[in-house]
Amino acid sequence: MQSTIDLDNRMILVCCGTGCLANGSMEVYEALNQGLTSTNVQVQTYTKPTGCNGWCEKGPLVKIMPDDITYIQVTIADVPEIIEKTLQTGEVINRLLYRDPKTKKRIKSHHEIEFYKKQHKIALRNIGEIDPASIQDYIDRDGYKAITKVLAAVTPTQVIDEVIKSGLRGRGGGGFPTGLKWKACAATTALPRYVICNGDEGDPGAFMDRSIMEGDPHTVIEGMIICAYAIGASAGFIYVRDEYSLAVKNLGIAIDNARSCGYLGKDILGSTLSFDIDIVRGGGAFVCGEETALIASIEGNVGEPRDKYVFPTEKGLWGQPTIINNVESWANIPVIINEGAQKFAAIGTEGSKGTKVFSLVGKVINTGLVEVPMGTTLREIIYDIGGGIPGGRKFKAVQTGGPSGGCIPDSMLDLQVDFDTLTEAGSMMGSGGLIVMDDRTCMVEIARYYVNFLAEESCGKCTPCREGLKAMRETLEGICKGQGKLEDIDFLRDIGETMQTASLCALGRTAPNPVLSTLHYFADEYLAHINEARCPAGVCRDLTHFYIEAELCTGCGLCVKQCPVDGISGEKKEPHVIDQEKCIQCGECINHCKFNAVKVR
Amino acid sequence: MSVKARQVDIAKIIEILKNYPEEKRYILAMMQDVQGEFKYLPREGMEIIASRVDVPLSRVYSMATFYKAFSLVPKGRINFKVCDGTACHIKGSNVLIDQIYKHLGIKPGETTADGEFSIETVNCIGACALAPAIVANERVHPKVTSAGIIDIIKSYGGLADAIDN
């Protein structure tokens, strides 16, 4: 495969998102740089570390442009060959290409891969294509074009109208129309006004905001400047989880660069708009994702929410009119301005316009970040993009909406995902986590997990949330240990409904969702725990008993190697046996068995 | 150097706090930087912050205990953060926590008596494709199995004379 590409003018993009970094992408990046600067390399090529490409499962990813080659799972050992073959002569190294599991064909360009084909990138448009530390890279891809256009020829009211027309709804989970929020704030009289970016991504299993802040910080900044112009704000804050050190670093560099290029500071681009942004590092409290709690945190208080008789648009940070939007919402704003509200509104469903980024994780083959038009079905996301369930296991449920979301069963896989359909299904959009669960996930235990998480994170201010979660946790722990009683189910429902009506903030009101949705769709699992003292998924230790079905066991010995307590024995090629005295129910045997011979009682 | 032997360097705390105006809104950032230096938030740090910003110590303490990022006790030389985000959880992070307890005798929030190892759980490190994941100090260990955790502990000098129990 020889190409006609200009060998002297190529760019190598090395994915340096969190997933790829953990798999050694920085070492690959450095080895490439080192290899390319050595004297016997004749080509002029440059390398760039980029943000997350989303396909974390196959990392580290290395893309070579304009050849449009995507190499997967690249290690340092592959670097000399990449330089020698692909970079010097244009030859494609077949073994580093992705092999489609269905067609068995190697695929050269990532655009042709199923994982990317169905995606539609707006919020993630630049990630993986640019060096986040380079403002020029962002500008080269239409960056800061929207703010330049707005400052030159669009009135603040027109900007707000455009955002309203686009139908953009808050991507942090609330789903409130962004444009209407801006309009309400612009209509107030008090000054100064503030703009806040909510980057306190606390949902376990969701990392799209992190990816955007790390991989394309300027789009967030540009979105905020456009809002500042529209509502007349003078100062902005980006509230980021302190754990996201790379995001903090890249945002810091981006703000400095934007300032020195005149996009932030006094009289932006010669206009009368003056606006600047500070970074505030969060302290790791889930409730701070709630806007009033986040405001309290920026002010230097504990992050407790308040009741919203008056919205932050009127009285927010330090009692002044404030707009808070989520990272992903901000990333959509420049595109809406550049390409027009109409084009944006043409994507998606009746009530939810545009795209949504999902973090597709759990028991799915292609783990990673995906961006699809609103209205895409769960089946398309999990099976077409995600590649289905690994190990030939059976799909059980998909959990959406973070800890306060719900679990959706396989009968609803054709649900077209948007803000409204998910709420109707007893779950919610949340920030867009999609956690796929198979028959090895216990739905009672997962409800216990979320309730435990929320009980730890409840700020404790209002009684229904504080006490309700504790009571639920205790009950669920009992059921997982085999001490459940039939009346526990009514008790859980009762508390859940009380919390939904009486809690102060959205955290408490949505906290019973994981319990109520699993009770609704997976009541049989609760009953198996309570009536039969059995955990069908083999997760709850006290109720689990693994055994090997002799007829299915080939005696390959794989489970023997995985067992951490040497609790499995048997002759080679003969059926093996689990020693129940030694077994710690860790599940390594069942997870690794290729013949489905390990069973749960 | 053992963590226990470390003396709290007051001058260092004061130097860190000089980066911030003496305003309430910077308490969180001050605490983060002090913890960044000492790997935990010493009482002396909270006292100095309280007096500089002119709020009662109880207020700084309430923030330090409200926000999860802070630890009021020193961590081990090697701090294991076991990710217990949903993806890691359903892929068996609880088994890893049990294994660490079995081999090192510490539960989340605890430090071994010799100050070598400590363990905490974190809600999500955003590396869900690598589940279950453990972070040892800054290094991410991907797809850890219940047998693999023993090798990880050994690679940091633990279980030197361990016999399988």
Short mmCIF file of C-alpha atoms in Angstrom, two decimals, chain A residues 19 22-23 56-57 204-205 207 210 237 241-242 278 281-285 287-288 297-303 318 361-363 367 435-436 441 445-446 448-450 453 456-457 459 541 564-565 584 586 588, chain B residues 20 24-30 32-33 59 62-63 66-70 81 84-87 89-91 94-95 98-99 102 123-130 138 140 142-147 150 164-165:
data_model
loop_
_atom_site.label_atom_id
_atom_site.label_comp_id
_atom_site.label_asym_id
_atom_site.label_seq_id
_atom_site.Cartn_x
_atom_site.Cartn_y
_atom_site.Cartn_z
CA GLY A 19 -7.03 6.00 29.37
CA ALA A 22 -2.34 4.78 31.71
CA ASN A 23 -1.55 2.40 28.89
CA CYS A 56 -10.06 4.05 25.36
CA GLU A 57 -10.44 0.31 25.01
CA PRO A 204 -18.92 7.78 38.72
CA GLY A 205 -18.60 6.33 35.24
CA PHE A 207 -15.77 11.42 32.04
CA ARG A 210 -12.97 15.82 31.83
CA PHE A 237 -15.28 30.92 36.96
CA ARG A 241 -12.63 18.74 40.27
CA ASP A 242 -9.18 18.95 41.80
CA ASP A 278 -10.57 32.19 37.07
CA ARG A 281 -10.59 23.72 42.09
CA GLY A 282 -13.37 21.68 43.69
CA GLY A 283 -12.91 19.74 46.88
CA GLY A 284 -14.38 16.44 45.78
CA ALA A 285 -17.97 16.67 46.95
CA VAL A 287 -23.30 17.60 45.83
CA CYS A 288 -21.23 20.51 44.47
CA SER A 297 -18.32 26.38 47.35
CA ILE A 298 -16.85 29.14 45.16
CA GLU A 299 -17.80 31.65 47.85
CA GLY A 300 -15.66 29.72 50.32
CA ASN A 301 -18.30 27.79 52.22
CA VAL A 302 -19.15 24.15 52.62
CA GLY A 303 -21.00 23.07 49.51
CA TRP A 318 -22.39 36.64 45.92
CA VAL A 361 -18.56 1.80 30.19
CA GLY A 362 -19.01 -1.41 32.11
CA LYS A 363 -19.64 -4.74 30.45
CA THR A 367 -15.50 1.17 26.28
CA ILE A 435 -23.08 1.74 32.38
CA VAL A 436 -23.74 -1.58 30.71
CA THR A 441 -24.12 -7.76 37.82
CA GLU A 445 -26.10 -4.91 45.05
CA ILE A 446 -25.88 -2.17 42.43
CA ARG A 448 -26.93 -0.77 47.42
CA TYR A 449 -23.80 0.63 45.76
CA TYR A 450 -25.56 3.79 44.54
CA PHE A 453 -22.52 6.44 47.36
CA GLU A 456 -21.81 9.32 51.76
CA GLU A 457 -22.32 12.34 49.53
CA CYS A 459 -24.68 17.02 52.55
CA ARG A 541 -20.77 -13.02 48.94
CA PRO A 564 -6.06 -16.26 44.25
CA VAL A 565 -6.61 -18.83 47.01
CA ILE A 584 -13.73 -16.36 48.65
CA CYS A 586 -14.16 -13.34 44.06
CA GLU A 588 -12.23 -14.73 38.85
CA TYR B 20 -3.48 33.87 47.92
CA LYS B 24 -12.60 33.53 52.58
CA ARG B 25 -13.11 32.38 49.00
CA TYR B 26 -9.56 31.07 48.85
CA ILE B 27 -9.81 28.73 51.87
CA LEU B 28 -10.42 25.70 49.67
CA ALA B 29 -7.49 26.48 47.39
CA MET B 30 -5.20 27.12 50.37
CA GLN B 32 -5.55 22.03 48.63
CA ASP B 33 -2.08 23.48 48.23
CA ARG B 59 -15.08 26.79 60.05
CA SER B 62 -15.91 21.97 58.80
CA MET B 63 -14.75 22.53 55.24
CA PHE B 66 -16.99 18.21 54.30
CA TYR B 67 -14.85 18.00 51.17
CA LYS B 68 -13.70 14.50 50.39
CA ALA B 69 -10.37 15.53 48.93
CA PHE B 70 -8.89 16.18 52.37
CA LYS B 81 -6.57 4.65 45.61
CA ASP B 84 -14.88 2.34 43.14
CA GLY B 85 -16.65 4.14 40.31
CA THR B 86 -19.52 2.17 38.85
CA ALA B 87 -17.54 0.59 36.04
CA HIS B 89 -17.38 -1.63 40.98
CA ILE B 90 -19.21 -4.00 38.66
CA LYS B 91 -15.87 -5.36 37.53
CA ASN B 94 -14.67 -4.73 46.19
CA VAL B 95 -12.65 -7.90 45.73
CA ASP B 98 -10.81 -7.27 50.42
CA GLN B 99 -7.53 -8.58 49.05
CA LYS B 102 -6.27 -9.59 53.73
CA ASN B 123 -15.47 7.49 43.29
CA CYS B 124 -14.22 7.57 39.75
CA ILE B 125 -10.86 8.32 38.25
CA GLY B 126 -12.39 8.57 34.78
CA ALA B 127 -10.43 5.62 33.43
CA CYS B 128 -13.44 3.36 33.07
CA ALA B 129 -11.98 1.52 30.10
CA LEU B 130 -9.27 0.24 32.43
CA GLU B 138 0.24 8.79 40.78
CA VAL B 140 -2.58 3.96 37.31
CA PRO B 142 -5.22 -0.98 34.77
CA LYS B 143 -7.44 -4.07 34.83
CA VAL B 144 -6.26 -5.42 38.16
CA THR B 145 -7.25 -8.97 39.08
CA SER B 146 -7.45 -10.40 42.58
CA ALA B 147 -4.20 -12.27 41.93
CA ILE B 150 -0.60 -9.19 45.23
CA ASP B 164 0.39 -17.49 51.47
CA ASN B 165 -2.25 -17.70 54.09
#
